[in-house]
């Protein structure tokens, strides 16, 4: 037992390794849902404009009017706590961030001269969106997704800690933390090692996001720490 055992004598190291599957298996599809739906609604709102834009903006503003944790807890209270529901809820909660970024980029790019030239030559809206706008807005969205991964992992752990995410005995990091607090006087190792694992994972993905930012936007490479 490299990292000791919990109050039931279960190996903490093996539970943390299995918990990493839950963490990454939740974060990646959640961010993918938020990214794809955010790109879709952001492109439509920014390119079509008018009433369609107003409706989408109102929906996104409504979702962002509630704190993320409160909105997630409310939806999970209706759907019930499960891994699939957590993925869906996090995807919905994070979606407005991507929609806003994509919409702002689309509003700027659709007025560019080369887009107007394509439109005057008879290019379809679908062709303009897929050939000229989407390739130019995908980089900021991917950067935002990379920066969101550590926060999504922490968010899922928080939901599981409160009993609204993955349920025991499935060893997610949030569940391990919760069980550790409930039996803190019997064994302190679960809290210590799960907390360290969560902190190191968050730090690692944050550094990865910053490195990706430097690659996608070299202009920001010298601003770190300022």
PDB file of C-alpha atoms in Angstrom:
ATOM      1  CA  UNK A   1       0.000   0.000   0.000  1.00  0.00           C
ATOM      2  CA  UNK A   2       2.140   2.841  -1.301  1.00  0.00           C
ATOM      3  CA  UNK A   3      -0.145   5.631  -0.038  1.00  0.00           C
ATOM      4  CA  UNK A   4      -1.738   3.835   2.887  1.00  0.00           C
ATOM      5  CA  UNK A   5      -5.330   2.697   3.316  1.00  0.00           C
ATOM      6  CA  UNK A   6      -8.647   4.309   4.166  1.00  0.00           C
ATOM      7  CA  UNK A   7     -10.931   3.576   7.119  1.00  0.00           C
ATOM      8  CA  UNK A   8     -12.093   0.334   5.460  1.00  0.00           C
ATOM      9  CA  UNK A   9      -8.591  -0.849   4.622  1.00  0.00           C
ATOM     10  CA  UNK A  10      -8.894  -0.108   0.889  1.00  0.00           C
ATOM     11  CA  UNK A  11      -5.743   0.786  -1.025  1.00  0.00           C
ATOM     12  CA  UNK A  12      -5.736   4.563  -1.584  1.00  0.00           C
ATOM     13  CA  UNK A  13      -3.312   4.471  -4.527  1.00  0.00           C
ATOM     14  CA  UNK A  14      -5.466   2.109  -6.577  1.00  0.00           C
ATOM     15  CA  UNK A  15      -8.581   4.148  -5.780  1.00  0.00           C
ATOM     16  CA  UNK A  16      -6.867   7.363  -6.894  1.00  0.00           C
ATOM     17  CA  UNK A  17      -5.744   5.725 -10.140  1.00  0.00           C
ATOM     18  CA  UNK A  18      -9.281   4.531 -10.803  1.00  0.00           C
ATOM     19  CA  UNK A  19     -10.567   7.969  -9.830  1.00  0.00           C
ATOM     20  CA  UNK A  20      -8.447   9.529 -12.571  1.00  0.00           C
ATOM     21  CA  UNK A  21     -10.617   7.655 -15.078  1.00  0.00           C
ATOM     22  CA  UNK A  22     -13.662   9.331 -13.574  1.00  0.00           C
ATOM     23  CA  UNK A  23     -12.000  12.765 -13.581  1.00  0.00           C
ATOM     24  CA  UNK A  24     -10.792  12.637 -17.182  1.00  0.00           C
ATOM     25  CA  UNK A  25     -13.843  10.681 -18.331  1.00  0.00           C
ATOM     26  CA  UNK A  26     -15.999  13.510 -17.022  1.00  0.00           C
ATOM     27  CA  UNK A  27     -13.889  16.534 -17.952  1.00  0.00           C
ATOM     28  CA  UNK A  28     -13.154  15.642 -21.580  1.00  0.00           C
ATOM     29  CA  UNK A  29     -16.732  14.906 -22.735  1.00  0.00           C
ATOM     30  CA  UNK A  30     -18.104  17.798 -20.662  1.00  0.00           C
ATOM     31  CA  UNK A  31     -15.749  20.278 -22.297  1.00  0.00           C
ATOM     32  CA  UNK A  32     -16.427  18.674 -25.696  1.00  0.00           C
ATOM     33  CA  UNK A  33     -20.175  19.216 -25.236  1.00  0.00           C
ATOM     34  CA  UNK A  34     -19.662  22.817 -24.132  1.00  0.00           C
ATOM     35  CA  UNK A  35     -17.224  23.449 -26.983  1.00  0.00           C
ATOM     36  CA  UNK A  36     -19.328  22.006 -29.807  1.00  0.00           C
ATOM     37  CA  UNK A  37     -22.630  23.498 -28.676  1.00  0.00           C
ATOM     38  CA  UNK A  38     -20.962  26.823 -27.901  1.00  0.00           C
ATOM     39  CA  UNK A  39     -19.399  26.936 -31.369  1.00  0.00           C
ATOM     40  CA  UNK A  40     -22.742  26.114 -32.983  1.00  0.00           C
ATOM     41  CA  UNK A  41     -24.766  28.753 -31.140  1.00  0.00           C
ATOM     42  CA  UNK A  42     -21.960  31.318 -31.309  1.00  0.00           C
ATOM     43  CA  UNK A  43     -21.607  30.952 -35.075  1.00  0.00           C
ATOM     44  CA  UNK A  44     -25.361  31.186 -35.637  1.00  0.00           C
ATOM     45  CA  UNK A  45     -25.771  34.199 -33.352  1.00  0.00           C
ATOM     46  CA  UNK A  46     -22.792  36.087 -34.720  1.00  0.00           C
ATOM     47  CA  UNK A  47     -23.397  35.387 -38.402  1.00  0.00           C
ATOM     48  CA  UNK A  48     -27.185  35.542 -38.675  1.00  0.00           C
ATOM     49  CA  UNK A  49     -27.683  38.407 -36.221  1.00  0.00           C
ATOM     50  CA  UNK A  50     -31.049  40.083 -35.713  1.00  0.00           C
ATOM     51  CA  UNK A  51     -33.726  38.323 -33.689  1.00  0.00           C
ATOM     52  CA  UNK A  52     -31.848  35.020 -33.769  1.00  0.00           C
ATOM     53  CA  UNK A  53     -28.854  36.698 -32.164  1.00  0.00           C
ATOM     54  CA  UNK A  54     -31.053  38.372 -29.550  1.00  0.00           C
ATOM     55  CA  UNK A  55     -32.741  35.093 -28.581  1.00  0.00           C
ATOM     56  CA  UNK A  56     -29.453  33.220 -28.247  1.00  0.00           C
ATOM     57  CA  UNK A  57     -27.881  36.052 -26.237  1.00  0.00           C
ATOM     58  CA  UNK A  58     -30.864  36.097 -23.855  1.00  0.00           C
ATOM     59  CA  UNK A  59     -30.590  32.323 -23.344  1.00  0.00           C
ATOM     60  CA  UNK A  60     -26.862  32.549 -22.638  1.00  0.00           C
ATOM     61  CA  UNK A  61     -27.361  35.514 -20.294  1.00  0.00           C
ATOM     62  CA  UNK A  62     -30.042  33.566 -18.429  1.00  0.00           C
ATOM     63  CA  UNK A  63     -27.749  30.568 -17.963  1.00  0.00           C
ATOM     64  CA  UNK A  64     -24.925  32.807 -16.756  1.00  0.00           C
ATOM     65  CA  UNK A  65     -27.199  34.735 -14.395  1.00  0.00           C
ATOM     66  CA  UNK A  66     -27.052  31.819 -11.941  1.00  0.00           C
ATOM     67  CA  UNK A  67     -23.864  30.724 -10.167  1.00  0.00           C
ATOM     68  CA  UNK A  68     -22.510  27.600 -11.854  1.00  0.00           C
ATOM     69  CA  UNK A  69     -22.704  25.460  -8.738  1.00  0.00           C
ATOM     70  CA  UNK A  70     -26.302  26.472  -7.959  1.00  0.00           C
ATOM     71  CA  UNK A  71     -27.443  25.850 -11.539  1.00  0.00           C
ATOM     72  CA  UNK A  72     -25.716  22.468 -11.600  1.00  0.00           C
ATOM     73  CA  UNK A  73     -27.175  21.411  -8.258  1.00  0.00           C
ATOM     74  CA  UNK A  74     -30.667  22.458  -9.359  1.00  0.00           C
ATOM     75  CA  UNK A  75     -30.471  20.461 -12.602  1.00  0.00           C
ATOM     76  CA  UNK A  76     -28.947  17.438 -10.872  1.00  0.00           C
ATOM     77  CA  UNK A  77     -31.705  17.561  -8.252  1.00  0.00           C
ATOM     78  CA  UNK A  78     -34.177  17.095 -11.118  1.00  0.00           C
ATOM     79  CA  UNK A  79     -32.207  14.557 -13.160  1.00  0.00           C
ATOM     80  CA  UNK A  80     -30.627  12.684 -10.277  1.00  0.00           C
ATOM     81  CA  UNK A  81     -26.920  12.250  -9.492  1.00  0.00           C
ATOM     82  CA  UNK A  82     -25.038  10.083 -11.992  1.00  0.00           C
ATOM     83  CA  UNK A  83     -21.910  10.305 -14.118  1.00  0.00           C
ATOM     84  CA  UNK A  84     -23.838  10.878 -17.360  1.00  0.00           C
ATOM     85  CA  UNK A  85     -25.971  13.606 -15.801  1.00  0.00           C
ATOM     86  CA  UNK A  86     -22.878  15.320 -14.384  1.00  0.00           C
ATOM     87  CA  UNK A  87     -21.312  15.377 -17.860  1.00  0.00           C
ATOM     88  CA  UNK A  88     -24.474  16.872 -19.376  1.00  0.00           C
ATOM     89  CA  UNK A  89     -24.889  19.441 -16.614  1.00  0.00           C
ATOM     90  CA  UNK A  90     -21.279  20.634 -16.771  1.00  0.00           C
ATOM     91  CA  UNK A  91     -21.507  20.865 -20.555  1.00  0.00           C
ATOM     92  CA  UNK A  92     -24.616  23.047 -20.282  1.00  0.00           C
ATOM     93  CA  UNK A  93     -23.112  25.186 -17.523  1.00  0.00           C
ATOM     94  CA  UNK A  94     -19.898  25.896 -19.438  1.00  0.00           C
ATOM     95  CA  UNK A  95     -21.520  26.336 -22.872  1.00  0.00           C
ATOM     96  CA  UNK A  96     -22.278  30.110 -22.624  1.00  0.00           C
ATOM     97  CA  UNK A  97     -18.578  30.898 -22.191  1.00  0.00           C
ATOM     98  CA  UNK A  98     -17.770  29.352 -25.561  1.00  0.00           C
ATOM     99  CA  UNK A  99     -20.836  30.788 -27.275  1.00  0.00           C
ATOM    100  CA  UNK A 100     -19.854  34.312 -26.217  1.00  0.00           C
ATOM    101  CA  UNK A 101     -16.263  33.946 -27.436  1.00  0.00           C
ATOM    102  CA  UNK A 102     -17.314  32.464 -30.787  1.00  0.00           C
ATOM    103  CA  UNK A 103     -20.062  35.053 -31.275  1.00  0.00           C
ATOM    104  CA  UNK A 104     -17.655  37.937 -30.672  1.00  0.00           C
ATOM    105  CA  UNK A 105     -15.116  36.474 -33.091  1.00  0.00           C
ATOM    106  CA  UNK A 106     -17.796  35.817 -35.712  1.00  0.00           C
ATOM    107  CA  UNK A 107     -19.165  39.355 -35.488  1.00  0.00           C
ATOM    108  CA  UNK A 108     -15.681  40.667 -36.234  1.00  0.00           C
ATOM    109  CA  UNK A 109     -14.752  38.248 -39.017  1.00  0.00           C
ATOM    110  CA  UNK A 110     -18.018  38.438 -40.950  1.00  0.00           C
ATOM    111  CA  UNK A 111     -17.265  42.101 -41.739  1.00  0.00           C
ATOM    112  CA  UNK A 112     -13.818  41.378 -43.171  1.00  0.00           C
ATOM    113  CA  UNK A 113     -13.168  42.276 -46.802  1.00  0.00           C
ATOM    114  CA  UNK A 114     -12.426  38.715 -47.900  1.00  0.00           C
ATOM    115  CA  UNK A 115     -15.737  37.499 -46.457  1.00  0.00           C
ATOM    116  CA  UNK A 116     -17.609  40.263 -48.271  1.00  0.00           C
ATOM    117  CA  UNK A 117     -15.748  39.325 -51.459  1.00  0.00           C
ATOM    118  CA  UNK A 118     -16.790  35.681 -51.129  1.00  0.00           C
ATOM    119  CA  UNK A 119     -20.374  36.741 -50.516  1.00  0.00           C
ATOM    120  CA  UNK A 120     -20.368  38.985 -53.611  1.00  0.00           C
ATOM    121  CA  UNK A 121     -19.092  36.063 -55.691  1.00  0.00           C
ATOM    122  CA  UNK A 122     -22.135  34.027 -54.721  1.00  0.00           C
ATOM    123  CA  UNK A 123     -20.723  31.894 -51.906  1.00  0.00           C
ATOM    124  CA  UNK A 124     -23.382  30.334 -49.695  1.00  0.00           C
ATOM    125  CA  UNK A 125     -23.699  31.129 -46.003  1.00  0.00           C
ATOM    126  CA  UNK A 126     -22.799  27.538 -45.170  1.00  0.00           C
ATOM    127  CA  UNK A 127     -19.681  27.747 -47.312  1.00  0.00           C
ATOM    128  CA  UNK A 128     -18.598  31.024 -45.741  1.00  0.00           C
ATOM    129  CA  UNK A 129     -19.151  29.690 -42.226  1.00  0.00           C
ATOM    130  CA  UNK A 130     -17.251  26.449 -42.798  1.00  0.00           C
ATOM    131  CA  UNK A 131     -14.474  27.778 -45.034  1.00  0.00           C
ATOM    132  CA  UNK A 132     -13.696  31.226 -43.660  1.00  0.00           C
ATOM    133  CA  UNK A 133     -15.256  31.881 -40.259  1.00  0.00           C
ATOM    134  CA  UNK A 134     -14.972  28.550 -38.430  1.00  0.00           C
ATOM    135  CA  UNK A 135     -11.217  28.074 -39.115  1.00  0.00           C
ATOM    136  CA  UNK A 136     -10.558  31.549 -37.721  1.00  0.00           C
ATOM    137  CA  UNK A 137     -12.599  31.167 -34.527  1.00  0.00           C
ATOM    138  CA  UNK A 138     -11.645  27.612 -33.571  1.00  0.00           C
ATOM    139  CA  UNK A 139      -8.245  28.515 -32.053  1.00  0.00           C
ATOM    140  CA  UNK A 140      -9.626  30.762 -29.258  1.00  0.00           C
ATOM    141  CA  UNK A 141     -12.257  28.120 -28.493  1.00  0.00           C
ATOM    142  CA  UNK A 142      -9.657  25.345 -28.225  1.00  0.00           C
ATOM    143  CA  UNK A 143      -7.525  27.542 -25.991  1.00  0.00           C
ATOM    144  CA  UNK A 144     -10.497  28.215 -23.727  1.00  0.00           C
ATOM    145  CA  UNK A 145     -11.247  24.476 -23.622  1.00  0.00           C
ATOM    146  CA  UNK A 146      -7.689  23.674 -22.546  1.00  0.00           C
ATOM    147  CA  UNK A 147      -7.851  26.292 -19.798  1.00  0.00           C
ATOM    148  CA  UNK A 148     -11.240  24.992 -18.626  1.00  0.00           C
ATOM    149  CA  UNK A 149     -10.173  21.354 -18.160  1.00  0.00           C
ATOM    150  CA  UNK A 150      -8.651  21.773 -14.665  1.00  0.00           C
ATOM    151  CA  UNK A 151     -11.657  23.772 -13.482  1.00  0.00           C
ATOM    152  CA  UNK A 152     -14.064  21.150 -14.794  1.00  0.00           C
ATOM    153  CA  UNK A 153     -12.152  18.410 -12.958  1.00  0.00           C
ATOM    154  CA  UNK A 154     -12.321  20.460  -9.756  1.00  0.00           C
ATOM    155  CA  UNK A 155     -15.999  21.210 -10.362  1.00  0.00           C
ATOM    156  CA  UNK A 156     -16.855  17.519 -10.796  1.00  0.00           C
ATOM    157  CA  UNK A 157     -14.953  16.672  -7.628  1.00  0.00           C
ATOM    158  CA  UNK A 158     -16.933  19.324  -5.780  1.00  0.00           C
ATOM    159  CA  UNK A 159     -20.247  17.902  -6.990  1.00  0.00           C
ATOM    160  CA  UNK A 160     -19.197  14.386  -5.975  1.00  0.00           C
ATOM    161  CA  UNK A 161     -17.997  15.710  -2.612  1.00  0.00           C
ATOM    162  CA  UNK A 162     -21.489  17.117  -1.980  1.00  0.00           C
ATOM    163  CA  UNK A 163     -23.130  13.852  -3.012  1.00  0.00           C
ATOM    164  CA  UNK A 164     -24.588  15.179  -6.280  1.00  0.00           C
ATOM    165  CA  UNK A 165     -22.061  13.644  -8.654  1.00  0.00           C
ATOM    166  CA  UNK A 166     -20.584  10.179  -8.729  1.00  0.00           C
ATOM    167  CA  UNK A 167     -21.955   8.111  -5.859  1.00  0.00           C
ATOM    168  CA  UNK A 168     -20.037   5.784  -3.523  1.00  0.00           C
ATOM    169  CA  UNK A 169     -18.550   3.232  -3.746  1.00  0.00           C
ATOM    170  CA  UNK A 170     -17.263   4.519  -7.122  1.00  0.00           C
ATOM    171  CA  UNK A 171     -13.902   6.068  -6.146  1.00  0.00           C
ATOM    172  CA  UNK A 172     -13.952   9.499  -7.750  1.00  0.00           C
ATOM    173  CA  UNK A 173     -11.615  12.020  -6.168  1.00  0.00           C
ATOM    174  CA  UNK A 174     -14.552  13.954  -4.738  1.00  0.00           C
ATOM    175  CA  UNK A 175     -15.988  10.793  -3.182  1.00  0.00           C
ATOM    176  CA  UNK A 176     -12.603   9.917  -1.666  1.00  0.00           C
ATOM    177  CA  UNK A 177     -12.378  13.412  -0.169  1.00  0.00           C
ATOM    178  CA  UNK A 178     -15.913  13.193   1.195  1.00  0.00           C
ATOM    179  CA  UNK A 179     -15.350   9.792   2.791  1.00  0.00           C
ATOM    180  CA  UNK A 180     -12.046  11.035   4.172  1.00  0.00           C
ATOM    181  CA  UNK A 181     -13.713  13.972   5.919  1.00  0.00           C
ATOM    182  CA  UNK A 182     -16.371  11.685   7.352  1.00  0.00           C
ATOM    183  CA  UNK A 183     -13.654   9.496   8.894  1.00  0.00           C
ATOM    184  CA  UNK A 184     -10.913  12.061   9.422  1.00  0.00           C
ATOM    185  CA  UNK A 185     -10.124  10.843  12.952  1.00  0.00           C
ATOM    186  CA  UNK A 186      -9.697   7.243  11.761  1.00  0.00           C
ATOM    187  CA  UNK A 187      -7.482   7.871   8.724  1.00  0.00           C
ATOM    188  CA  UNK A 188      -6.058  11.108   7.357  1.00  0.00           C
ATOM    189  CA  UNK A 189      -4.411   9.627   4.256  1.00  0.00           C
ATOM    190  CA  UNK A 190      -7.450   9.789   1.924  1.00  0.00           C
ATOM    191  CA  UNK A 191      -7.812  13.555   2.410  1.00  0.00           C
ATOM    192  CA  UNK A 192      -4.086  14.189   2.047  1.00  0.00           C
ATOM    193  CA  UNK A 193      -3.435  12.157  -1.088  1.00  0.00           C
ATOM    194  CA  UNK A 194      -6.668  12.956  -2.909  1.00  0.00           C
ATOM    195  CA  UNK A 195      -6.128  16.664  -2.242  1.00  0.00           C
ATOM    196  CA  UNK A 196      -2.547  16.501  -3.524  1.00  0.00           C
ATOM    197  CA  UNK A 197      -3.634  14.541  -6.596  1.00  0.00           C
ATOM    198  CA  UNK A 198      -6.357  17.059  -7.407  1.00  0.00           C
ATOM    199  CA  UNK A 199      -3.990  20.010  -6.897  1.00  0.00           C
ATOM    200  CA  UNK A 200      -1.230  18.524  -9.071  1.00  0.00           C
ATOM    201  CA  UNK A 201      -3.689  17.627 -11.826  1.00  0.00           C
ATOM    202  CA  UNK A 202      -5.106  21.141 -11.813  1.00  0.00           C
ATOM    203  CA  UNK A 203      -1.606  22.632 -11.913  1.00  0.00           C
ATOM    204  CA  UNK A 204      -0.556  20.333 -14.756  1.00  0.00           C
ATOM    205  CA  UNK A 205      -3.525  21.183 -16.966  1.00  0.00           C
ATOM    206  CA  UNK A 206      -3.131  24.885 -16.176  1.00  0.00           C
ATOM    207  CA  UNK A 207       0.493  24.802 -17.339  1.00  0.00           C
ATOM    208  CA  UNK A 208      -0.585  22.861 -20.430  1.00  0.00           C
ATOM    209  CA  UNK A 209      -3.194  25.507 -21.187  1.00  0.00           C
ATOM    210  CA  UNK A 210      -0.614  28.285 -20.847  1.00  0.00           C
ATOM    211  CA  UNK A 211       1.784  26.436 -23.163  1.00  0.00           C
ATOM    212  CA  UNK A 212      -0.990  25.969 -25.701  1.00  0.00           C
ATOM    213  CA  UNK A 213      -1.816  29.659 -25.411  1.00  0.00           C
ATOM    214  CA  UNK A 214       1.787  30.539 -26.239  1.00  0.00           C
ATOM    215  CA  UNK A 215       1.628  28.316 -29.330  1.00  0.00           C
ATOM    216  CA  UNK A 216      -1.731  29.564 -30.595  1.00  0.00           C
ATOM    217  CA  UNK A 217      -1.115  33.221 -29.750  1.00  0.00           C
ATOM    218  CA  UNK A 218       2.631  34.030 -29.531  1.00  0.00           C
ATOM    219  CA  UNK A 219       1.790  37.676 -28.794  1.00  0.00           C
ATOM    220  CA  UNK A 220       0.771  36.631 -25.267  1.00  0.00           C
ATOM    221  CA  UNK A 221       3.847  34.489 -24.586  1.00  0.00           C
ATOM    222  CA  UNK A 222       5.675  37.308 -22.818  1.00  0.00           C
ATOM    223  CA  UNK A 223       2.776  38.406 -20.628  1.00  0.00           C
ATOM    224  CA  UNK A 224       2.775  35.471 -18.213  1.00  0.00           C
ATOM    225  CA  UNK A 225       2.978  36.578 -14.636  1.00  0.00           C
ATOM    226  CA  UNK A 226       2.395  40.263 -15.416  1.00  0.00           C
TER     227      UNK A 226
END
